[in-house]
Short mmCIF file of C-alpha atoms and ligand atoms in Angstrom, two decimals:
data_model
loop_
_atom_site.label_atom_id
_atom_site.label_comp_id
_atom_site.label_asym_id
_atom_site.label_seq_id
_atom_site.Cartn_x
_atom_site.Cartn_y
_atom_site.Cartn_z
CA UNK H 295 0.02 -0.20 0.19
CA UNK H 296 0.43 3.63 -0.92
CA UNK H 297 0.30 6.88 0.26
CA UNK H 298 -0.31 9.43 -1.36
CA UNK H 299 -0.75 12.92 -0.22
CA UNK H 300 -1.50 15.91 -1.81
CA UNK H 301 -3.73 12.97 -4.14
CA UNK H 302 -5.49 15.75 -6.31
CA UNK H 303 -3.22 18.18 -7.60
CA UNK H 304 -0.97 19.47 -10.19
CA UNK H 305 1.59 15.88 -9.64
CA UNK H 306 -0.53 14.25 -7.27
CA UNK H 307 -2.92 12.58 -9.49
CA UNK H 308 0.64 11.42 -12.23
CA UNK H 309 1.98 10.18 -9.24
CA UNK H 310 -1.97 8.01 -9.03
CA UNK H 311 -1.95 6.78 -12.08
CA UNK H 312 1.00 6.05 -12.27
CA UNK H 313 1.00 3.73 -9.63
CA UNK H 314 -2.65 2.42 -9.78
CA UNK H 315 -1.00 1.50 -13.76
CA UNK H 316 1.97 -0.23 -11.96
CA UNK H 317 -0.59 -2.31 -9.99
CA UNK H 318 -0.03 -1.53 -6.49
CA UNK H 319 -3.07 -0.55 -4.06
CA UNK H 320 -2.72 3.50 -3.14
CA UNK H 321 -4.49 5.55 -0.52
CA UNK H 322 -4.16 8.98 -0.78
CA UNK H 323 -5.25 12.31 0.80
CA UNK H 324 -8.16 15.33 -0.21
CA UNK H 325 -9.77 17.93 2.70
CA UNK H 326 -12.27 16.85 0.15
CA UNK H 327 -12.64 13.08 -0.36
CA UNK H 328 -16.47 13.18 -1.39
CA UNK H 329 -14.87 16.00 -4.52
CA UNK H 330 -11.70 14.32 -5.05
CA UNK H 331 -12.59 12.56 -8.31
CA UNK H 332 -9.53 10.44 -8.46
CA UNK H 333 -9.71 6.95 -10.03
CA UNK H 334 -12.13 3.90 -9.22
CA UNK H 335 -10.42 1.97 -7.22
CA UNK H 336 -8.41 3.96 -5.19
CA UNK H 337 -8.61 4.41 -1.32
CA UNK H 338 -9.65 8.61 -0.33
CA UNK H 339 -9.01 9.68 2.97
CA UNK H 340 -9.47 13.46 5.15
CA UNK H 341 -6.08 13.73 6.25
CA UNK H 342 -2.76 11.84 6.82
CA UNK H 343 -3.14 11.50 10.41
CA UNK H 344 -6.27 9.56 10.66
CA UNK H 345 -6.05 6.98 13.31
CA UNK H 346 -5.77 4.15 10.29
CA UNK H 347 -4.35 6.28 7.73
CA UNK H 348 -0.64 4.48 7.63
CA UNK H 349 -2.84 1.20 8.60
CA UNK H 350 -0.97 -1.02 6.06
CA UNK H 351 1.46 1.46 4.04
CA UNK H 352 5.05 1.16 3.20
CA UNK H 353 5.87 4.64 1.71
CA UNK H 354 4.77 7.82 1.64
CA UNK H 355 4.50 10.50 -1.42
CA UNK H 356 4.95 14.40 0.72
CA UNK H 357 3.91 17.10 -0.71
CA UNK H 358 4.39 20.03 0.71
CA UNK H 359 1.71 21.77 -0.24
CA UNK H 360 0.11 19.03 1.10
CA UNK H 361 1.29 18.21 5.02
CA UNK H 362 1.94 22.34 5.94
CA UNK H 363 0.84 22.08 10.43
CA UNK H 364 0.77 18.13 9.97
CA UNK H 365 4.49 17.08 8.88
CA UNK H 366 5.89 16.38 12.77
CA UNK H 367 2.20 13.97 13.27
CA UNK H 368 2.97 12.40 10.18
CA UNK H 369 6.14 11.70 10.54
CA UNK H 370 6.15 10.30 13.60
CA UNK H 371 3.39 8.21 12.33
CA UNK H 372 4.82 6.43 10.03
CA UNK H 373 7.35 5.72 12.49
CA UNK H 374 5.41 3.78 14.49
CA UNK H 375 3.57 2.28 11.33
CA UNK H 376 6.48 0.45 10.13
CA UNK H 377 6.21 2.56 6.71
CA UNK H 378 9.62 2.23 5.44
CA UNK H 379 10.25 4.94 3.06
CA UNK H 380 9.51 8.97 2.80
CA UNK H 381 9.64 10.36 -0.83
CA UNK H 382 9.16 14.00 -0.68
CA UNK H 383 8.65 16.84 -3.30
CA UNK H 384 11.86 19.47 -2.49
CA UNK H 385 12.30 21.59 -4.38
CA UNK H 386 15.97 22.98 -6.20
CA UNK H 387 15.97 25.96 -4.01
CA UNK H 388 17.09 24.15 -0.42
CA UNK H 389 20.26 24.77 -3.04
CA UNK H 390 20.82 28.94 -2.79
CA UNK H 391 21.96 29.80 0.00
CA UNK H 392 20.81 33.56 -0.35
CA UNK H 393 19.38 33.91 3.68
CA UNK H 394 16.31 35.67 1.81
CA UNK H 395 15.58 32.27 0.08
CA UNK H 396 12.30 31.78 2.45
CA UNK H 397 10.95 28.39 -0.07
CA UNK H 398 14.89 27.20 0.01
CA UNK H 399 15.37 27.44 4.09
CA UNK H 400 11.56 25.75 4.74
CA UNK H 401 12.10 22.38 1.84
CA UNK H 402 15.56 22.05 3.80
CA UNK H 403 13.75 22.10 7.37
CA UNK H 404 11.32 19.33 5.65
CA UNK H 405 14.30 17.63 4.02
CA UNK H 406 15.68 16.98 7.76
CA UNK H 407 12.67 16.57 9.80
CA UNK H 408 13.13 12.99 7.24
CA UNK H 409 16.39 12.94 7.73
CA UNK H 410 16.27 12.39 11.40
CA UNK H 411 13.32 9.41 10.89
CA UNK H 412 15.85 7.07 10.21
CA UNK H 413 13.71 6.09 7.57
CA UNK H 414 14.56 5.15 4.06
CA UNK H 415 14.18 8.25 1.81
CA UNK H 416 14.19 10.74 -1.22
CA UNK H 417 14.06 14.55 -2.21
CA UNK H 418 13.55 15.06 -5.42
CA UNK H 419 14.74 18.47 -5.55
CA UNK H 420 12.06 19.60 -8.08
CA UNK H 421 12.97 23.30 -10.51
CA UNK H 422 10.12 25.35 -11.75
CA UNK H 423 7.43 23.39 -12.86
CA UNK H 424 5.52 23.70 -16.37
CA UNK H 425 2.39 23.85 -14.28
CA UNK H 426 3.84 27.47 -13.44
CA UNK H 427 3.51 29.32 -15.96
CA UNK H 428 -0.86 28.89 -16.03
CA UNK H 429 -0.87 32.44 -13.81
CA UNK H 430 -1.26 33.27 -17.01
CA UNK H 431 -4.01 32.09 -18.63
CA UNK H 432 -6.37 34.27 -17.31
CA UNK H 433 -4.95 37.08 -18.89
CA UNK H 434 -3.97 34.79 -22.73
CA UNK H 435 -7.80 33.61 -21.89
CA UNK H 436 -8.27 37.63 -21.43
CA UNK H 437 -6.19 39.35 -24.59
CA UNK H 438 -3.12 38.25 -26.19
CA UNK H 439 -0.75 40.13 -23.18
CA UNK H 440 1.09 37.89 -20.80
CA UNK H 441 2.78 41.01 -18.47
CA UNK H 442 5.37 40.03 -16.30
CA UNK H 443 8.80 40.90 -14.91
CA UNK H 444 11.82 39.67 -16.43
CA UNK H 445 10.38 38.14 -19.47
CA UNK H 446 14.59 37.44 -20.50
CA UNK H 447 14.71 34.66 -17.65
CA UNK H 448 16.71 31.50 -18.42
CA UNK H 449 14.60 28.85 -16.87
CA UNK H 450 13.92 24.29 -17.82
CA UNK H 451 10.47 23.80 -16.67
CA UNK H 452 9.80 20.11 -15.86
CA UNK H 453 6.06 18.80 -16.55
CA UNK H 454 4.57 17.37 -13.72
CA UNK H 455 4.50 13.94 -16.00
CA UNK H 456 8.45 13.40 -15.47
CA UNK H 457 8.19 14.36 -12.15
CA UNK H 458 5.42 11.69 -11.35
CA UNK H 459 7.70 9.43 -13.15
CA UNK H 460 11.06 10.25 -11.37
CA UNK H 461 8.09 9.51 -8.03
CA UNK H 462 7.44 6.78 -9.04
CA UNK H 463 10.75 5.08 -9.04
CA UNK H 464 12.23 6.19 -5.89
CA UNK H 465 9.16 4.96 -4.26
CA UNK H 466 9.13 0.87 -6.04
CA UNK H 467 12.46 0.63 -6.90
CA UNK H 468 15.94 0.98 -4.99
CA UNK H 469 17.52 3.85 -7.31
CA UNK H 470 16.61 6.44 -5.95
CA UNK H 471 17.30 5.57 -2.25
CA UNK H 472 19.11 8.27 -0.24
CA UNK H 473 19.86 10.39 -3.00
CA UNK H 474 18.59 14.77 -3.88
CA UNK H 475 18.77 14.47 -6.87
CA UNK H 476 17.59 17.97 -8.52
CA UNK H 477 14.91 17.43 -11.79
CA UNK H 478 14.18 20.00 -13.91
CA UNK H 479 13.19 20.07 -17.82
CA UNK H 480 15.09 19.20 -20.85
CA UNK H 481 15.71 22.56 -22.19
CA UNK H 482 16.33 26.08 -21.27
CA UNK H 483 13.17 28.66 -22.77
CA UNK H 484 13.46 32.30 -21.59
CA UNK H 485 9.81 33.00 -20.27
CA UNK H 486 8.65 35.33 -23.62
CA UNK H 487 9.82 31.94 -25.71
CA UNK H 488 7.40 30.48 -23.20
CA UNK H 489 4.77 32.88 -23.99
CA UNK H 490 4.96 32.97 -27.94
CA UNK H 491 4.26 28.48 -27.52
CA UNK H 492 1.46 28.69 -25.22
CA UNK H 493 0.38 30.42 -27.83
CA UNK H 494 0.93 28.78 -31.28
CA UNK H 495 -0.10 26.32 -29.32
CA UNK H 496 -3.75 27.55 -28.89
CA UNK H 497 -3.62 29.68 -32.10
CA UNK H 498 -3.88 33.70 -30.92
CA UNK H 499 -0.76 34.76 -30.87
CA UNK H 500 1.12 35.78 -27.82
CA UNK H 501 3.30 39.55 -26.63
CA UNK H 502 4.99 39.13 -23.45
CA UNK H 503 5.27 42.47 -22.22
CA UNK H 504 7.79 43.09 -19.17
CA UNK H 505 6.38 44.54 -16.41
CA UNK H 506 8.73 46.21 -13.51
CA UNK H 507 9.73 43.86 -10.55
CA UNK H 508 7.48 46.10 -8.29
CA UNK H 509 4.72 45.71 -9.95
CA UNK H 510 4.68 42.18 -10.68
CA UNK H 511 5.67 42.03 -7.01
CA UNK H 512 1.92 43.90 -6.35
CA UNK H 513 0.54 41.45 -9.06
CA UNK H 514 1.19 38.54 -6.77
CA UNK H 515 0.22 40.01 -4.01
CA UNK H 516 -3.18 40.73 -5.09
CA UNK H 517 -3.52 37.16 -5.88
CA UNK H 518 -2.47 36.13 -2.83
CA UNK H 519 0.71 34.98 -3.13
CA UNK H 520 2.72 35.81 0.28
CA UNK H 521 5.44 38.63 0.00
CA UNK H 522 8.44 36.15 0.78
CA UNK H 523 7.55 33.76 -2.42
CA UNK H 524 7.10 36.51 -4.17
CA UNK H 525 10.13 38.25 -3.61
CA UNK H 526 12.32 34.66 -3.35
CA UNK H 527 10.46 34.32 -7.31
CA UNK H 528 11.67 37.50 -8.61
CA UNK H 529 15.29 37.02 -7.58
CA UNK H 530 14.25 33.57 -9.08
CA UNK H 531 13.77 35.23 -12.31
CA UNK H 532 16.02 37.34 -12.75
CA UNK H 533 19.44 35.17 -12.26
CA UNK H 534 17.90 33.29 -14.00
CA UNK H 535 18.68 35.77 -16.58
CA UNK H 536 22.65 35.86 -16.58
CA UNK H 537 23.23 32.59 -14.67
CA UNK H 538 20.46 29.49 -15.88
CA UNK H 539 20.32 26.89 -14.26
CA UNK H 540 21.48 24.04 -16.46
CA UNK H 541 18.70 21.87 -17.25
CA UNK H 542 19.20 17.94 -15.36
CA UNK H 543 16.49 15.61 -16.48
CA UNK H 544 15.34 12.72 -15.10
CA UNK H 545 17.20 10.18 -16.94
CA UNK H 546 15.76 8.06 -20.04
CA UNK H 547 17.09 4.86 -18.54
CA UNK H 548 15.82 5.44 -15.24
CA UNK H 549 11.77 5.83 -16.23
CA UNK H 550 11.89 4.81 -19.54
CA UNK H 551 11.01 7.69 -20.99
CA UNK H 552 12.14 10.88 -22.64
CA UNK H 553 11.68 13.99 -20.72
CA UNK H 554 9.15 16.15 -21.91
CA UNK H 555 9.83 18.79 -23.13
CA UNK H 556 7.26 22.98 -22.70
CA UNK H 557 6.28 22.25 -25.19
CA UNK H 558 5.08 19.42 -24.83
CA UNK H 559 3.59 20.19 -21.20
CA UNK H 560 1.55 23.68 -23.49
CA UNK H 561 0.36 20.93 -25.84
CA UNK H 562 -0.54 19.26 -22.81
CA UNK H 563 -2.66 21.72 -21.66
CA UNK H 564 -4.35 24.11 -24.50
CA UNK H 565 -7.46 23.67 -22.30
CA UNK H 566 -6.39 26.12 -19.50
CA UNK H 567 -5.89 28.92 -21.91
CA UNK H 568 -8.68 28.84 -24.52
N1 NAP Z 297 6.07 25.01 -8.43
C1 NAP Z 297 7.29 25.07 -8.32
O1 NAP Z 297 8.09 25.22 -8.68
C2 NAP Z 297 7.50 24.08 -7.53
C3 NAP Z 297 9.46 23.95 -7.37
C4 NAP Z 297 9.48 22.92 -5.96
C5 NAP Z 297 8.70 22.16 -5.91
N2 NAP Z 297 7.66 22.81 -5.17
C6 NAP Z 297 7.32 21.66 -4.58
O2 NAP Z 297 5.94 20.98 -4.86
C7 NAP Z 297 4.64 21.56 -4.22
C8 NAP Z 297 3.32 22.11 -5.09
O3 NAP Z 297 2.71 20.93 -5.42
P1 NAP Z 297 1.72 20.88 -6.70
O4 NAP Z 297 1.16 21.47 -7.38
O5 NAP Z 297 1.01 18.83 -7.23
O6 NAP Z 297 0.53 20.92 -5.75
P2 NAP Z 297 -0.69 21.75 -5.84
O7 NAP Z 297 -1.87 20.97 -6.71
O8 NAP Z 297 -0.76 23.37 -5.74
O9 NAP Z 297 -1.81 21.46 -4.19
C9 NAP Z 297 -1.53 19.68 -3.67
C10 NAP Z 297 -2.70 19.21 -3.26
O10 NAP Z 297 -2.68 19.58 -2.17
C11 NAP Z 297 -3.66 19.96 -1.13
N3 NAP Z 297 -4.04 21.48 -0.53
C12 NAP Z 297 -3.14 22.54 -1.53
N4 NAP Z 297 -3.70 23.19 0.25
C13 NAP Z 297 -3.37 22.99 1.22
C14 NAP Z 297 -3.54 23.33 2.47
N5 NAP Z 297 -3.27 25.01 2.58
N6 NAP Z 297 -3.73 22.10 3.43
C15 NAP Z 297 -3.64 21.23 3.13
N7 NAP Z 297 -3.86 20.73 1.65
C16 NAP Z 297 -4.07 21.10 0.96
C17 NAP Z 297 -5.25 20.32 -1.89
O11 NAP Z 297 -5.34 18.74 -2.70
P3 NAP Z 297 -6.67 19.20 -1.43
O12 NAP Z 297 -7.48 20.06 -1.35
O13 NAP Z 297 -7.09 18.16 -2.09
O14 NAP Z 297 -7.39 18.83 -0.57
C18 NAP Z 297 -3.90 19.94 -3.75
O15 NAP Z 297 -4.71 19.45 -4.36
C19 NAP Z 297 5.18 23.11 -3.43
O16 NAP Z 297 4.49 23.21 -1.81
C20 NAP Z 297 6.04 22.77 -3.04
O17 NAP Z 297 6.74 22.48 -2.07
C21 NAP Z 297 6.73 23.52 -6.35
#
């Protein structure tokens, strides 16, 4: 039995699908099991700290988005229940030593809590998700312009399917045990090129309009993004113009499929932008 936290999310749904395809039993968490719309055969529970949540569980996929305040209780209960392995969706930001790097500090803290349990672990340190560009969907549906900061930031956005492939490999085999690879998409694409690729896929020319970083910060605040995260993101984009993180996609040998390009991600998600 495998426990998938954050199972209704971007990455979690893909992990659930792949585990089912691999023929294993899945228990999944969602705050609203009735609305979770997960595949038949998946047992959906409302909280990973429910008394029976960990019964019979061999390994847990841990998504930080879904654990927040419950992580210590979950790790304690996992150890007591005989869970063997934790696979954490971590972040490449843990490698950035800037003191204002709140995202990296939070993810490293989580990694260390897991290390201290003595359980088997894998930390998959994801770079920028391709799915982050969904934040432009409203602007693209409403017009032909994406207004954002740092048009020339070079990023290798990762497709959630590639992340899920690595996560499932880490859950089901020992190949990634005690490793913390940085995972990105296969190629660098500027933000302006990303907007253009979305336009090509939906058949509408999309122009990238550069805005001042302080205006971008205000826009993020209006969308409910905490200022610490907005600042981390803007700093990341600024640095990615001159010092992009070189792509380190998951190896085809390991997961049996080639890493997906950003163009592929857009083609898989055109409905979000129409
Ligand atoms: N975005 C990036 O570029 C990036 C890069 C590196 C690492 N990451 C990591 O990836 C995580 C996001 O993964 P994702 O996109 O798969 O997640 P997601 O889709 O945002 O969320 C996963 C699920 O978690 C549950 N959830 C959301 N907010 C919650 C809350 N406050 N309390 C409890 N449950 C909550 C929701 O499920 P229910 O509503 O069904 O409960 C949601 O479907 C980030 O938090 C970060 O740790 C992200």
